[in-house]
């Protein structure tokens, strides 16, 4: 028979008290409403929930119960929730056992007794629904579990000292809260929560980039979608780091490096952006010694203020202006250039952004140089204006000479360079 809405609502309120106000007198339930009556009938008057000699409220052990039938039920619930098994336990079979002889528990009491058992007998457990981990056991989850128990499985972990130590170190590594000592029964859930919280703070590209080491790629794959925390914590993370939990001095340094690599994905992109800028604006032999800011400023100073004002391209103007601004670090300059050219900061890059930035930066640099080198009418006469363009031309000539020397050798490159004036003279005579 389907219970009335009043009974269901009262039971949900009672479940909330069981799960969230364990240890309080009457589970913190106020007033004399149906949930208070249900609490007194099922938990208080049966002796399951009582005050001990020190005045503390809590659940009793099976041995402390007087009723023989209830004692057997309570002991069976304790066994189900605390005794480890090689495979996850079938909750539907367990409930069938409770409602049938010799126990004979009414189906309407199963949510209350199961929730109370979770608090009375805390252990390292993992609850899954259709193969997916249930990270927060709420009253609605308990009700659903009792309606469709075939969808759920419960794994009870045999947590020895080695595993406890491993889980504590793992939790400390992933959580920013220092000095927090978790209860052993909470370690699985707390490690899961800490990993999920850490993942949410990673740069967006961390979970998609291909610019990672093989080990970090395996670690990322392990944490990408957590459906079984026990398998993740005790199998997949150690496997990714190629070290068992029994060797923490090997495991944790490797795990820390994987975490640092994922957290530092933006620095990988920053390094690429720096190389792109230096490759395109460094003049002559200065490329190996310049900071990004120095190389960018030297290149930008090749163009006079009059030339910059004459530009009709707002992106080109913005690029030259930003390259001469006094940024406190190369990172700030690169972030500014990224916002200008691709519309987002380096922290928002992904692998596809790399090619876009390369293309946009190279195109705008070449466009500015082409305009400057072919703008006789734009450039005013004077030493300052011509000096900058002269430096630009000399820098590009030095760069081209270095490339030619790599291709044909230094001696032949020098011979080509010496022949250029003669070729120009020939071109001039031909024009005459």
Coordinates of N, CA and C in Angstrom, one line a residue, residues 91-232:
X91 N 21.9 -3.9 -2.7 CA 21.0 -3.4 -1.7 C 19.6 -4.0 -1.8
X92 N 19.2 -4.3 -3.1 CA 17.9 -4.9 -3.2 C 17.8 -6.2 -2.5
X93 N 18.8 -7.0 -2.6 CA 18.8 -8.3 -1.9 C 18.8 -8.1 -0.4
X94 N 19.5 -7.1 0.1 CA 19.5 -6.8 1.5 C 18.2 -6.4 2.0
X95 N 17.5 -5.6 1.3 CA 16.1 -5.1 1.7 C 15.1 -6.3 1.7
X96 N 15.3 -7.1 0.7 CA 14.4 -8.3 0.6 C 14.6 -9.2 1.8
X97 N 15.8 -9.3 2.3 CA 16.2 -10.1 3.4 C 15.5 -9.5 4.7
X98 N 15.5 -8.2 4.8 CA 15.0 -7.5 6.0 C 13.5 -7.6 6.1
X99 N 12.8 -7.5 4.9 CA 11.3 -7.5 5.0 C 10.7 -8.9 5.1
X100 N 11.5 -9.9 4.8 CA 11.0 -11.3 4.8 C 11.4 -11.9 6.2
X101 N 10.8 -13.0 6.5 CA 11.1 -13.7 7.8 C 12.6 -14.2 7.7
X102 N 13.3 -14.2 8.8 CA 12.8 -14.0 10.2 C 12.7 -12.6 10.7
X103 N 13.2 -11.6 9.8 CA 13.2 -10.2 10.3 C 11.8 -9.5 10.2
X104 N 11.2 -9.5 9.1 CA 9.9 -9.0 8.9 C 9.8 -7.5 9.1
X105 N 10.7 -6.7 8.7 CA 10.7 -5.3 8.8 C 9.7 -4.7 7.8
X106 N 8.9 -3.8 8.2 CA 7.9 -3.1 7.3 C 8.7 -2.2 6.3
X107 N 8.3 -2.2 5.1 CA 9.0 -1.5 4.0 C 9.0 0.0 4.3
X108 N 8.0 0.5 5.0 CA 8.0 1.9 5.3 C 9.1 2.3 6.3
X109 N 9.6 1.4 7.0 CA 10.7 1.7 8.0 C 12.1 1.6 7.4
X110 N 12.2 1.0 6.2 CA 13.5 0.8 5.7 C 14.3 2.1 5.5
X111 N 13.7 3.2 4.9 CA 14.5 4.5 4.8 C 15.0 5.0 6.1
X112 N 14.2 4.9 7.2 CA 14.6 5.4 8.5 C 15.7 4.5 9.1
X113 N 15.6 3.2 9.0 CA 16.6 2.4 9.6 C 17.9 2.4 8.8
X114 N 17.8 2.5 7.5 CA 19.0 2.6 6.6 C 19.8 3.9 6.9
X115 N 19.0 5.0 7.0 CA 19.7 6.3 7.2 C 20.3 6.3 8.6
X116 N 19.6 5.8 9.6 CA 20.1 5.7 11.0 C 21.3 4.8 11.0
X117 N 21.3 3.7 10.3 CA 22.5 2.8 10.2 C 23.7 3.5 9.7
X118 N 23.6 4.4 8.7 CA 24.7 5.1 8.1 C 25.4 6.0 9.2
X119 N 24.6 6.5 10.1 CA 25.1 7.4 11.1 C 25.6 6.6 12.3
X120 N 24.9 5.5 12.6 CA 25.3 4.7 13.8 C 26.5 3.9 13.5
X121 N 26.8 3.4 12.3 CA 27.9 2.6 12.0 C 28.7 3.2 10.9
X122 N 29.4 4.3 11.1 CA 30.2 5.0 10.1 C 31.3 4.1 9.6
X123 N 31.5 4.0 8.3 CA 32.6 3.2 7.8 C 33.0 3.8 6.4
X124 N 34.0 3.4 5.8 CA 34.5 3.9 4.5 C 33.6 3.2 3.5
X125 N 32.6 3.9 2.9 CA 31.7 3.3 2.0 C 31.7 4.1 0.7
X126 N 31.2 3.5 -0.4 CA 30.9 4.1 -1.6 C 29.6 3.7 -2.2
X127 N 28.7 4.6 -2.3 CA 27.3 4.3 -2.8 C 27.2 4.7 -4.3
X128 N 26.8 3.8 -5.1 CA 26.6 4.1 -6.5 C 25.2 3.9 -7.0
X129 N 24.7 4.7 -7.9 CA 23.4 4.6 -8.5 C 23.6 4.4 -10.0
X130 N 23.2 3.3 -10.5 CA 23.4 2.9 -12.0 C 24.9 3.1 -12.4
X131 N 25.8 2.8 -11.5 CA 27.2 2.8 -11.8 C 27.9 4.2 -11.5
X132 N 27.1 5.2 -11.1 CA 27.6 6.5 -10.9 C 27.7 6.8 -9.4
X133 N 28.8 7.4 -8.9 CA 29.0 7.6 -7.5 C 28.0 8.7 -7.0
X134 N 27.4 8.4 -5.8 CA 26.5 9.3 -5.1 C 27.3 10.1 -4.1
X135 N 27.6 11.3 -4.5 CA 28.5 12.1 -3.6 C 27.9 12.7 -2.4
X136 N 26.6 12.8 -2.4 CA 25.9 13.4 -1.2 C 24.6 12.6 -1.0
X137 N 24.6 11.9 0.2 CA 23.4 11.1 0.5 C 22.4 12.0 1.2
X138 N 21.4 12.4 0.4 CA 20.3 13.3 0.9 C 19.1 12.5 1.3
X139 N 18.1 13.1 2.0 CA 16.8 12.4 2.2 C 16.2 11.9 1.0
X140 N 16.2 12.7 -0.1 CA 15.6 12.2 -1.3 C 16.3 11.0 -1.9
X141 N 17.6 10.9 -1.7 CA 18.4 9.8 -2.2 C 18.0 8.5 -1.4
X142 N 17.8 8.7 -0.1 CA 17.4 7.5 0.7 C 16.1 7.0 0.3
X143 N 15.1 7.9 0.0 CA 13.8 7.5 -0.4 C 13.9 6.8 -1.8
X144 N 14.6 7.4 -2.7 CA 14.8 6.8 -4.0 C 15.4 5.4 -3.9
X145 N 16.4 5.3 -3.0 CA 17.1 4.0 -2.8 C 16.2 3.0 -2.3
X146 N 15.3 3.3 -1.5 CA 14.3 2.3 -1.0 C 13.2 2.0 -2.0
X147 N 12.9 2.9 -2.9 CA 11.9 2.6 -3.9 C 12.5 1.8 -5.0
X148 N 13.8 2.0 -5.4 CA 14.4 1.3 -6.5 C 15.8 0.8 -6.1
X149 N 15.8 -0.1 -5.1 CA 17.1 -0.5 -4.6 C 18.0 -1.3 -5.6
X150 N 17.3 -1.8 -6.7 CA 18.1 -2.5 -7.7 C 19.1 -1.6 -8.4
X151 N 18.8 -0.3 -8.4 CA 19.7 0.6 -9.1 C 21.0 0.9 -8.3
X152 N 21.0 0.5 -7.0 CA 22.1 0.9 -6.1 C 23.0 -0.2 -5.8
X153 N 24.3 0.1 -5.5 CA 25.3 -0.8 -5.0 C 26.0 -0.1 -3.9
X154 N 26.4 -0.9 -2.9 CA 27.2 -0.3 -1.7 C 28.5 -1.1 -1.6
X155 N 29.6 -0.3 -1.7 CA 30.9 -0.9 -1.5 C 31.5 -0.5 -0.1
X156 N 31.9 -1.4 0.7 CA 32.5 -1.2 2.0 C 34.0 -1.5 1.9
X157 N 34.7 -0.5 2.2 CA 36.2 -0.6 2.1 C 36.8 -1.2 3.3
X158 N 37.7 -2.1 3.1 CA 38.6 -2.6 4.2 C 39.7 -1.7 4.3
X159 N 39.6 -0.7 5.2 CA 40.6 0.4 5.3 C 41.6 0.1 6.4
X160 N 42.8 -0.3 6.0 CA 43.9 -0.6 6.9 C 44.7 0.6 7.1
X161 N 45.8 0.5 7.9 CA 46.6 1.7 8.2 C 47.2 2.3 7.0
X162 N 47.7 1.4 6.0 CA 48.3 1.9 4.8 C 47.3 2.8 4.0
X163 N 46.1 2.3 3.9 CA 45.1 3.0 3.1 C 44.7 4.3 3.8
X164 N 44.6 4.3 5.1 CA 44.2 5.5 5.9 C 45.3 6.5 5.7
X165 N 46.6 6.2 5.8 CA 47.7 7.1 5.6 C 47.7 7.7 4.2
X166 N 47.4 6.8 3.2 CA 47.4 7.3 1.8 C 46.3 8.2 1.6
X167 N 45.1 7.9 2.1 CA 43.9 8.8 1.9 C 44.1 10.2 2.6
X168 N 44.7 10.1 3.8 CA 44.9 11.4 4.5 C 45.9 12.3 3.7
X169 N 47.0 11.7 3.2 CA 47.9 12.5 2.4 C 47.3 13.0 1.1
X170 N 46.5 12.1 0.5 CA 45.8 12.5 -0.7 C 44.9 13.7 -0.5
X171 N 44.1 13.6 0.6 CA 43.2 14.7 0.9 C 44.0 16.0 1.2
X172 N 45.1 15.9 1.9 CA 45.9 17.1 2.2 C 46.5 17.7 0.9
X173 N 46.8 16.9 -0.1 CA 47.4 17.3 -1.3 C 46.4 18.1 -2.1
X174 N 45.1 17.7 -2.1 CA 44.1 18.3 -3.0 C 43.3 19.4 -2.3
X175 N 43.4 19.5 -1.0 CA 42.6 20.5 -0.4 C 43.4 21.7 0.1
X176 N 42.9 22.9 0.0 CA 43.7 24.1 0.5 C 43.6 24.3 2.0
X177 N 42.7 23.5 2.6 CA 42.5 23.6 4.1 C 43.6 22.8 4.8
X178 N 44.5 23.5 5.5 CA 45.6 22.8 6.1 C 45.3 22.4 7.6
X179 N 45.8 21.3 8.0 CA 45.7 20.9 9.4 C 44.4 20.3 9.8
X180 N 43.5 20.0 8.7 CA 42.2 19.4 9.0 C 42.4 17.9 9.1
X181 N 41.9 17.3 10.2 CA 42.1 15.9 10.4 C 40.7 15.2 10.2
X182 N 40.5 14.5 9.1 CA 39.2 13.9 8.8 C 39.0 12.6 9.5
X183 N 37.8 12.2 9.8 CA 37.5 10.9 10.4 C 37.7 9.9 9.3
X184 N 38.1 8.7 9.7 CA 38.4 7.6 8.7 C 37.2 7.3 7.9
X185 N 36.0 7.3 8.5 CA 34.8 7.0 7.7 C 34.4 8.0 6.7
X186 N 35.0 9.2 6.8 CA 34.7 10.3 5.8 C 35.8 10.4 4.7
X187 N 36.8 9.7 4.8 CA 38.0 9.9 3.9 C 37.7 9.7 2.4
X188 N 36.9 8.7 2.1 CA 36.5 8.5 0.7 C 35.8 9.7 0.1
X189 N 34.7 10.1 0.8 CA 33.9 11.2 0.4 C 34.8 12.5 0.3
X190 N 35.6 12.7 1.4 CA 36.3 14.0 1.4 C 37.4 14.0 0.3
X191 N 38.0 12.9 0.0 CA 39.0 12.9 -1.1 C 38.3 13.1 -2.4
X192 N 37.1 12.5 -2.6 CA 36.3 12.8 -3.8 C 36.0 14.3 -3.9
X193 N 35.5 14.9 -2.8 CA 35.1 16.3 -2.9 C 36.3 17.2 -3.1
X194 N 37.4 16.8 -2.5 CA 38.6 17.6 -2.7 C 39.1 17.6 -4.2
X195 N 39.1 16.4 -4.8 CA 39.5 16.3 -6.2 C 38.6 17.0 -7.1
X196 N 37.3 16.9 -6.9 CA 36.3 17.6 -7.7 C 36.5 19.1 -7.6
X197 N 36.7 19.6 -6.3 CA 36.9 21.1 -6.1 C 38.2 21.5 -6.8
X198 N 39.2 20.8 -6.7 CA 40.5 21.1 -7.4 C 40.3 21.2 -8.9
X199 N 39.6 20.2 -9.4 CA 39.3 20.2 -10.9 C 38.6 21.4 -11.4
X200 N 37.6 21.9 -10.6 CA 36.8 23.0 -11.0 C 37.6 24.3 -11.0
X201 N 38.8 24.3 -10.4 CA 39.6 25.5 -10.4 C 40.7 25.5 -11.5
X202 N 40.8 24.4 -12.2 CA 41.8 24.3 -13.3 C 41.5 25.3 -14.4
X203 N 42.6 25.7 -15.2 CA 42.3 26.4 -16.4 C 41.4 25.6 -17.3
X204 N 40.6 26.3 -18.1 CA 39.6 25.5 -19.0 C 40.3 24.5 -19.9
X205 N 41.5 24.9 -20.4 CA 42.2 24.0 -21.3 C 42.9 22.8 -20.7
X206 N 42.9 22.8 -19.4 CA 43.7 21.7 -18.7 C 43.1 20.3 -19.0
X207 N 41.8 20.2 -19.2 CA 41.1 18.9 -19.4 C 41.0 18.6 -20.9
X208 N 41.6 19.4 -21.7 CA 41.5 19.1 -23.2 C 42.8 19.2 -23.9
X209 N 43.8 20.0 -23.4 CA 45.0 20.2 -24.1 C 45.8 18.9 -24.4
X210 N 46.5 18.8 -25.5 CA 47.4 17.7 -25.8 C 48.8 18.0 -25.4
X211 N 49.1 19.2 -24.8 CA 50.4 19.6 -24.5 C 50.8 19.2 -23.1
X212 N 50.7 17.9 -22.8 CA 51.0 17.4 -21.5 C 51.9 16.2 -21.6
X213 N 52.6 15.9 -20.5 CA 53.4 14.7 -20.5 C 52.5 13.4 -20.5
X214 N 53.1 12.3 -20.8 CA 52.3 11.1 -20.9 C 51.7 10.7 -19.5
X215 N 52.5 10.9 -18.5 CA 52.0 10.6 -17.1 C 50.8 11.5 -16.7
X216 N 51.0 12.8 -17.0 CA 49.9 13.7 -16.6 C 48.7 13.5 -17.5
X217 N 48.8 13.1 -18.7 CA 47.7 12.7 -19.6 C 46.9 11.5 -19.0
X218 N 47.7 10.5 -18.5 CA 47.0 9.4 -17.8 C 46.3 9.8 -16.6
X219 N 46.9 10.7 -15.8 CA 46.3 11.2 -14.5 C 45.0 11.9 -14.9
X220 N 45.1 12.8 -15.9 CA 43.9 13.6 -16.3 C 42.8 12.7 -16.7
X221 N 43.1 11.6 -17.4 CA 42.1 10.7 -17.9 C 41.4 10.0 -16.7
X222 N 42.2 9.7 -15.6 CA 41.7 9.0 -14.4 C 40.7 9.9 -13.7
X223 N 40.9 11.2 -13.6 CA 40.1 12.1 -12.8 C 39.0 12.8 -13.7
X224 N 39.0 12.5 -15.0 CA 38.1 13.2 -15.9 C 36.6 13.0 -15.5
X225 N 36.3 11.8 -15.2 CA 34.9 11.5 -14.8 C 34.9 10.4 -13.8
X226 N 34.6 10.8 -12.6 CA 34.7 9.9 -11.4 C 33.3 9.2 -11.3
X227 N 33.3 7.9 -11.6 CA 32.1 7.1 -11.4 C 32.2 6.1 -10.3
X228 N 33.5 5.8 -10.0 CA 33.8 4.9 -8.9 C 34.9 5.4 -8.1
X229 N 34.7 6.1 -7.0 CA 35.8 6.7 -6.2 C 36.8 5.7 -5.7
X230 N 36.3 4.5 -5.3 CA 37.3 3.5 -4.8 C 38.3 3.1 -5.8
X231 N 37.8 2.8 -7.0 CA 38.6 2.4 -8.1 C 39.6 3.6 -8.5
X232 N 39.1 4.8 -8.5 CA 39.9 6.0 -8.8 C 41.0 6.1 -7.8

